[in-house]
């Protein structure tokens, strides 16, 4: 069995040369790929193995109290362990923006309406900072913000929001990599996030698809020991197409049903309407009062609805509370 390789101290030139020589010797004993597709597959497997192996302790200077996102770029824009500056810059900027947008969509403290800029506390909680590069086609380590905790996001817990956002992006990458039903898998992960996140994730996919670049990502945090995902330029193209083809509509809708539950911690109430359970998001501080006054009663709920429809006809609805009141039994009007 091939031994795992751990990266040397990058400041020790002799150790680095010896490490690279060992890698070349190992490569010389392996059969050469017989086709371009086989070569590409081998390279992606090497990237994934490198990222996974490096999840163990190494000599890279990392702050283990901060979450770590490692990414390795490969493909047309990477040559001799160097990435084109324009592609790398666009990737990093769009990745950060996408993380913020997804985090805002998943935040339990999100405002009732999604319009307007991402709040400053969300941006601070999801900042990524550049760290060292590592041996691969082109690899870089990003770290989460230091001192991330409940003073910034009450109720969210340390790293919780950033961890949820990164894992959702990994869900999208994994879905896009499926051999069948990739479109449905992407939409399942993205549509509930709303317009802003859909656009940012579409832009992130476009960078890879349009430049012929692949990326392998590994995420490590206190909540996620290690998770690795690969997004090739081809799967990124499938992801972008699925998101671009989805039709997004905003509307208002009045719901009439029985209030049967909710969660203050997660900021929603539940309505039972004709044997269906509808989840309506609302401010956390309002949930307790609403449940105390209206549980098991028939209510009239005015909502703002985001509707996302895929070309195949799949539909997702996301409800946000505007106004709620009891509906008297003798009032049968809607």
Short mmCIF file of C-alpha atoms in Angstrom, two decimals:
data_model
loop_
_atom_site.label_atom_id
_atom_site.label_comp_id
_atom_site.label_asym_id
_atom_site.label_seq_id
_atom_site.Cartn_x
_atom_site.Cartn_y
_atom_site.Cartn_z
CA UNK A 1 0.00 0.00 0.00
CA UNK A 2 1.31 3.43 -0.91
CA UNK A 3 2.37 5.48 2.07
CA UNK A 4 0.66 8.80 2.68
CA UNK A 5 2.72 11.90 1.94
CA UNK A 6 2.78 14.79 4.38
CA UNK A 7 4.00 18.18 3.28
CA UNK A 8 7.45 19.25 4.52
CA UNK A 9 8.31 22.49 6.25
CA UNK A 10 8.08 24.95 3.35
CA UNK A 11 10.93 26.99 4.84
CA UNK A 12 13.28 23.97 4.77
CA UNK A 13 14.49 23.88 1.16
CA UNK A 14 16.41 20.61 1.55
CA UNK A 15 13.39 18.83 3.02
CA UNK A 16 11.18 20.25 0.29
CA UNK A 17 13.53 19.03 -2.48
CA UNK A 18 13.69 15.56 -0.91
CA UNK A 19 9.90 15.41 -0.63
CA UNK A 20 9.43 16.40 -4.28
CA UNK A 21 12.03 13.84 -5.38
CA UNK A 22 10.17 11.10 -3.49
CA UNK A 23 6.95 12.08 -5.21
CA UNK A 24 8.63 11.92 -8.63
CA UNK A 25 10.11 8.49 -7.85
CA UNK A 26 6.69 7.16 -6.85
CA UNK A 27 5.13 8.59 -10.01
CA UNK A 28 7.77 6.89 -12.18
CA UNK A 29 6.64 3.43 -11.00
CA UNK A 30 3.00 4.03 -11.91
CA UNK A 31 1.68 3.18 -15.38
CA UNK A 32 1.21 6.21 -17.62
CA UNK A 33 -2.37 7.22 -18.46
CA UNK A 34 -3.50 5.91 -21.83
CA UNK A 35 -5.93 8.70 -22.73
CA UNK A 36 -6.69 12.34 -21.95
CA UNK A 37 -9.75 11.30 -19.94
CA UNK A 38 -7.70 8.85 -17.87
CA UNK A 39 -5.04 11.50 -17.26
CA UNK A 40 -7.67 14.00 -16.12
CA UNK A 41 -9.26 11.43 -13.80
CA UNK A 42 -5.85 10.58 -12.31
CA UNK A 43 -5.07 14.22 -11.67
CA UNK A 44 -8.39 14.83 -9.89
CA UNK A 45 -7.89 11.74 -7.72
CA UNK A 46 -4.42 12.98 -6.79
CA UNK A 47 -5.85 16.35 -5.81
CA UNK A 48 -8.55 14.78 -3.67
CA UNK A 49 -6.04 12.41 -2.02
CA UNK A 50 -3.65 15.27 -1.36
CA UNK A 51 -6.39 17.33 0.28
CA UNK A 52 -7.56 14.40 2.40
CA UNK A 53 -4.05 13.38 3.45
CA UNK A 54 -3.27 16.93 4.48
CA UNK A 55 -6.22 16.93 6.88
CA UNK A 56 -3.86 15.16 9.31
CA UNK A 57 -1.42 17.27 11.36
CA UNK A 58 1.38 18.71 9.22
CA UNK A 59 4.06 21.34 9.43
CA UNK A 60 1.94 24.01 7.80
CA UNK A 61 1.40 26.96 10.13
CA UNK A 62 -2.33 26.76 10.90
CA UNK A 63 -4.43 28.04 13.77
CA UNK A 64 -6.43 24.95 14.77
CA UNK A 65 -8.90 27.13 16.68
CA UNK A 66 -10.10 28.56 13.37
CA UNK A 67 -12.00 26.68 10.63
CA UNK A 68 -9.99 25.88 7.49
CA UNK A 69 -11.05 25.75 3.84
CA UNK A 70 -8.45 24.28 1.50
CA UNK A 71 -8.82 24.53 -2.25
CA UNK A 72 -6.72 23.15 -5.09
CA UNK A 73 -7.14 24.46 -8.63
CA UNK A 74 -6.31 22.43 -11.71
CA UNK A 75 -6.99 22.59 -15.43
CA UNK A 76 -6.31 25.00 -18.28
CA UNK A 77 -5.57 28.00 -16.06
CA UNK A 78 -2.91 26.26 -13.93
CA UNK A 79 0.64 25.71 -15.17
CA UNK A 80 3.74 24.70 -13.19
CA UNK A 81 1.95 25.19 -9.87
CA UNK A 82 0.92 28.71 -10.87
CA UNK A 83 -2.66 29.88 -11.36
CA UNK A 84 -3.66 32.72 -13.65
CA UNK A 85 -4.04 35.78 -11.45
CA UNK A 86 -7.32 36.89 -13.04
CA UNK A 87 -8.96 33.50 -12.51
CA UNK A 88 -7.62 33.13 -8.97
CA UNK A 89 -8.73 36.65 -8.05
CA UNK A 90 -12.21 36.19 -9.50
CA UNK A 91 -12.54 32.80 -7.79
CA UNK A 92 -11.56 34.10 -4.35
CA UNK A 93 -13.78 37.19 -4.57
CA UNK A 94 -16.81 35.28 -5.82
CA UNK A 95 -16.28 32.46 -3.33
CA UNK A 96 -16.30 34.93 -0.44
CA UNK A 97 -19.41 36.65 -1.78
CA UNK A 98 -21.17 33.32 -2.27
CA UNK A 99 -20.34 32.20 1.27
CA UNK A 100 -21.81 35.44 2.64
CA UNK A 101 -24.96 35.13 0.53
CA UNK A 102 -25.56 31.50 1.49
CA UNK A 103 -24.90 32.30 5.15
CA UNK A 104 -27.43 35.13 5.05
CA UNK A 105 -30.02 32.83 3.50
CA UNK A 106 -29.41 30.20 6.20
CA UNK A 107 -29.18 32.60 9.13
CA UNK A 108 -31.95 32.11 11.66
CA UNK A 109 -31.75 35.81 12.51
CA UNK A 110 -32.23 36.97 8.93
CA UNK A 111 -34.49 39.95 8.40
CA UNK A 112 -37.96 39.24 7.09
CA UNK A 113 -37.15 40.58 3.65
CA UNK A 114 -34.08 39.56 1.71
CA UNK A 115 -33.62 42.88 -0.15
CA UNK A 116 -30.66 45.08 0.69
CA UNK A 117 -27.02 44.31 1.44
CA UNK A 118 -25.83 41.39 3.55
CA UNK A 119 -25.64 42.68 7.16
CA UNK A 120 -22.24 43.57 8.54
CA UNK A 121 -22.41 40.96 11.29
CA UNK A 122 -22.95 38.22 8.68
CA UNK A 123 -19.96 39.45 6.68
CA UNK A 124 -17.75 39.56 9.77
CA UNK A 125 -18.79 36.07 10.83
CA UNK A 126 -18.07 34.55 7.42
CA UNK A 127 -14.83 36.28 6.43
CA UNK A 128 -12.15 34.05 4.97
CA UNK A 129 -8.47 34.94 5.31
CA UNK A 130 -5.69 33.74 3.00
CA UNK A 131 -3.14 31.36 4.46
CA UNK A 132 -0.20 29.41 3.01
CA UNK A 133 -0.13 27.75 -0.38
CA UNK A 134 0.69 24.05 -0.56
CA UNK A 135 2.05 21.58 -3.10
CA UNK A 136 -0.55 20.64 -5.72
CA UNK A 137 -1.36 21.97 -9.16
CA UNK A 138 -2.17 25.12 -7.18
CA UNK A 139 -3.34 24.94 -3.59
CA UNK A 140 -4.21 27.53 -0.97
CA UNK A 141 -5.51 27.42 2.59
CA UNK A 142 -8.17 29.88 3.75
CA UNK A 143 -9.02 30.36 7.41
CA UNK A 144 -12.20 31.57 9.06
CA UNK A 145 -12.32 34.74 11.10
CA UNK A 146 -10.70 34.62 14.55
CA UNK A 147 -12.77 35.11 17.71
CA UNK A 148 -15.99 34.05 16.03
CA UNK A 149 -18.61 33.56 18.70
CA UNK A 150 -21.93 34.41 20.22
CA UNK A 151 -21.10 38.08 20.75
CA UNK A 152 -21.30 38.52 16.99
CA UNK A 153 -24.28 36.28 16.29
CA UNK A 154 -26.42 35.64 19.36
CA UNK A 155 -27.94 32.19 19.30
CA UNK A 156 -25.93 30.91 16.35
CA UNK A 157 -23.01 29.41 18.26
CA UNK A 158 -19.33 29.55 17.41
CA UNK A 159 -18.65 28.88 13.70
CA UNK A 160 -22.21 27.60 13.21
CA UNK A 161 -23.20 30.01 10.45
CA UNK A 162 -19.98 29.72 8.45
CA UNK A 163 -20.06 25.93 8.86
CA UNK A 164 -23.63 25.71 7.56
CA UNK A 165 -22.81 27.95 4.58
CA UNK A 166 -19.71 26.01 3.52
CA UNK A 167 -21.47 22.67 3.89
CA UNK A 168 -24.36 23.89 1.74
CA UNK A 169 -21.90 24.93 -0.98
CA UNK A 170 -20.39 21.45 -0.76
CA UNK A 171 -23.91 20.02 -1.16
CA UNK A 172 -24.22 22.00 -4.40
CA UNK A 173 -20.83 20.77 -5.66
CA UNK A 174 -21.66 17.15 -4.81
CA UNK A 175 -25.04 17.46 -6.52
CA UNK A 176 -23.52 18.91 -9.68
CA UNK A 177 -21.06 16.00 -9.81
CA UNK A 178 -23.77 13.34 -9.96
CA UNK A 179 -23.90 11.29 -13.13
CA UNK A 180 -27.68 11.45 -13.23
CA UNK A 181 -30.24 13.91 -11.85
CA UNK A 182 -27.53 16.53 -11.30
CA UNK A 183 -29.93 19.36 -12.09
CA UNK A 184 -32.47 18.24 -9.51
CA UNK A 185 -29.75 17.75 -6.89
CA UNK A 186 -28.41 21.27 -7.48
CA UNK A 187 -31.86 22.82 -7.32
CA UNK A 188 -32.71 20.88 -4.17
CA UNK A 189 -29.71 22.45 -2.44
CA UNK A 190 -29.93 25.96 -3.88
CA UNK A 191 -33.54 26.96 -4.47
CA UNK A 192 -34.45 27.41 -0.78
CA UNK A 193 -31.64 29.96 -0.48
CA UNK A 194 -33.33 32.60 -2.61
CA UNK A 195 -32.34 34.95 -5.41
CA UNK A 196 -29.13 36.36 -4.00
CA UNK A 197 -27.48 33.00 -3.31
CA UNK A 198 -28.70 31.56 -6.62
CA UNK A 199 -26.94 34.36 -8.51
CA UNK A 200 -23.72 34.12 -6.53
CA UNK A 201 -23.47 30.34 -6.86
CA UNK A 202 -24.21 30.65 -10.57
CA UNK A 203 -21.36 33.19 -10.91
CA UNK A 204 -19.01 30.93 -8.92
CA UNK A 205 -19.79 28.01 -11.23
CA UNK A 206 -19.34 30.19 -14.31
CA UNK A 207 -15.73 31.02 -13.40
CA UNK A 208 -14.80 27.34 -13.45
CA UNK A 209 -16.93 26.40 -16.44
CA UNK A 210 -15.80 29.29 -18.66
CA UNK A 211 -12.07 28.91 -17.94
CA UNK A 212 -11.77 25.10 -17.94
CA UNK A 213 -10.73 25.06 -14.28
CA UNK A 214 -11.40 22.31 -11.73
CA UNK A 215 -11.36 22.76 -7.96
CA UNK A 216 -11.06 20.33 -5.07
CA UNK A 217 -12.25 21.68 -1.71
CA UNK A 218 -11.73 20.42 1.83
CA UNK A 219 -13.46 21.94 4.87
CA UNK A 220 -12.43 21.41 8.48
CA UNK A 221 -14.11 22.99 11.51
CA UNK A 222 -15.16 22.13 15.02
CA UNK A 223 -18.48 20.87 13.63
CA UNK A 224 -17.11 19.21 10.47
CA UNK A 225 -14.03 17.03 11.01
CA UNK A 226 -13.18 16.87 7.30
CA UNK A 227 -15.25 17.02 4.14
CA UNK A 228 -13.89 16.98 0.58
CA UNK A 229 -15.67 17.74 -2.68
CA UNK A 230 -14.54 18.21 -6.29
CA UNK A 231 -16.19 20.49 -8.84
CA UNK A 232 -14.88 20.05 -12.37
CA UNK A 233 -15.41 22.55 -15.15
CA UNK A 234 -17.95 20.15 -16.65
CA UNK A 235 -19.98 19.73 -13.45
CA UNK A 236 -19.71 23.49 -12.86
CA UNK A 237 -21.27 24.02 -16.29
CA UNK A 238 -24.17 21.72 -15.31
CA UNK A 239 -24.58 23.66 -12.07
CA UNK A 240 -24.66 27.03 -13.81
CA UNK A 241 -27.15 25.84 -16.42
CA UNK A 242 -29.50 24.47 -13.76
CA UNK A 243 -29.39 27.74 -11.84
CA UNK A 244 -29.72 29.96 -14.90
CA UNK A 245 -32.68 28.00 -16.24
CA UNK A 246 -34.61 28.13 -12.96
CA UNK A 247 -37.39 30.72 -12.95
CA UNK A 248 -37.71 32.80 -9.77
CA UNK A 249 -40.88 34.70 -8.87
CA UNK A 250 -41.90 36.84 -5.89
CA UNK A 251 -45.50 37.13 -4.81
CA UNK A 252 -47.78 37.60 -1.81
CA UNK A 253 -50.10 34.87 -0.58
CA UNK A 254 -52.75 34.63 2.11
CA UNK A 255 -52.85 31.31 3.98
CA UNK A 256 -55.71 30.08 6.16
CA UNK A 257 -55.10 27.14 8.44
CA UNK A 258 -54.45 26.00 11.99
CA UNK A 259 -51.31 27.04 13.83
CA UNK A 260 -49.86 23.77 15.12
CA UNK A 261 -46.29 24.57 16.14
CA UNK A 262 -43.09 26.44 15.56
CA UNK A 263 -39.54 27.02 16.78
CA UNK A 264 -38.18 30.11 18.48
CA UNK A 265 -34.64 28.83 18.05
CA UNK A 266 -34.99 28.48 14.28
CA UNK A 267 -37.46 31.31 13.72
CA UNK A 268 -40.54 29.76 12.12
CA UNK A 269 -44.15 28.77 12.72
CA UNK A 270 -46.06 25.81 11.25
CA UNK A 271 -49.51 25.89 9.69
CA UNK A 272 -51.65 22.87 8.93
CA UNK A 273 -53.60 23.42 5.73
CA UNK A 274 -55.61 20.55 4.25
CA UNK A 275 -53.33 17.90 5.79
CA UNK A 276 -50.21 19.72 4.59
CA UNK A 277 -47.68 21.37 6.87
CA UNK A 278 -46.50 24.82 5.74
CA UNK A 279 -43.42 26.38 7.35
CA UNK A 280 -43.43 30.17 7.56
CA UNK A 281 -40.29 32.04 8.61
CA UNK A 282 -40.61 34.87 11.10
CA UNK A 283 -38.52 36.85 13.57
CA UNK A 284 -37.31 34.70 16.48
CA UNK A 285 -38.49 37.22 19.07
CA UNK A 286 -42.07 36.96 17.72
CA UNK A 287 -42.44 33.19 17.82
CA UNK A 288 -43.22 32.75 21.53
CA UNK A 289 -45.97 35.37 21.49
CA UNK A 290 -47.54 33.99 18.33
CA UNK A 291 -47.61 30.45 19.69
CA UNK A 292 -49.03 31.58 23.04
CA UNK A 293 -51.86 33.52 21.42
CA UNK A 294 -52.78 31.38 18.42
CA UNK A 295 -51.73 27.72 18.86
CA UNK A 296 -54.48 25.27 17.80
CA UNK A 297 -56.56 28.16 16.45
CA UNK A 298 -57.50 28.89 12.87
CA UNK A 299 -55.47 31.83 11.65
CA UNK A 300 -55.16 34.02 8.60
CA UNK A 301 -51.54 34.55 7.58
CA UNK A 302 -50.34 37.05 4.97
CA UNK A 303 -46.95 36.03 3.58
CA UNK A 304 -44.28 37.03 1.13
CA UNK A 305 -43.45 34.03 -1.06
CA UNK A 306 -40.36 33.25 -3.13
CA UNK A 307 -41.23 30.66 -5.79
CA UNK A 308 -38.49 28.88 -7.73
CA UNK A 309 -39.42 26.62 -10.66
CA UNK A 310 -37.04 24.34 -12.52
CA UNK A 311 -37.42 23.66 -16.27
CA UNK A 312 -38.59 20.15 -15.34
CA UNK A 313 -41.52 21.54 -13.37
CA UNK A 314 -40.16 21.18 -9.83
CA UNK A 315 -41.28 23.99 -7.55
CA UNK A 316 -40.06 25.27 -4.20
CA UNK A 317 -41.89 27.87 -2.11
CA UNK A 318 -40.33 29.84 0.73
CA UNK A 319 -42.76 31.74 3.00
CA UNK A 320 -41.98 34.77 5.18
CA UNK A 321 -44.57 36.14 7.61
CA UNK A 322 -45.99 39.63 7.00
CA UNK A 323 -49.09 39.58 9.26
CA UNK A 324 -51.02 37.01 11.30
CA UNK A 325 -54.40 37.17 13.01
CA UNK A 326 -57.08 34.85 14.38
CA UNK A 327 -59.82 33.94 11.97
CA UNK A 328 -63.24 33.92 13.60
CA UNK A 329 -65.30 30.84 12.88
CA UNK A 330 -68.19 32.96 11.58
CA UNK A 331 -65.91 34.70 9.09
CA UNK A 332 -65.75 32.44 6.08
CA UNK A 333 -64.32 34.97 3.69
CA UNK A 334 -60.71 34.75 2.53
#
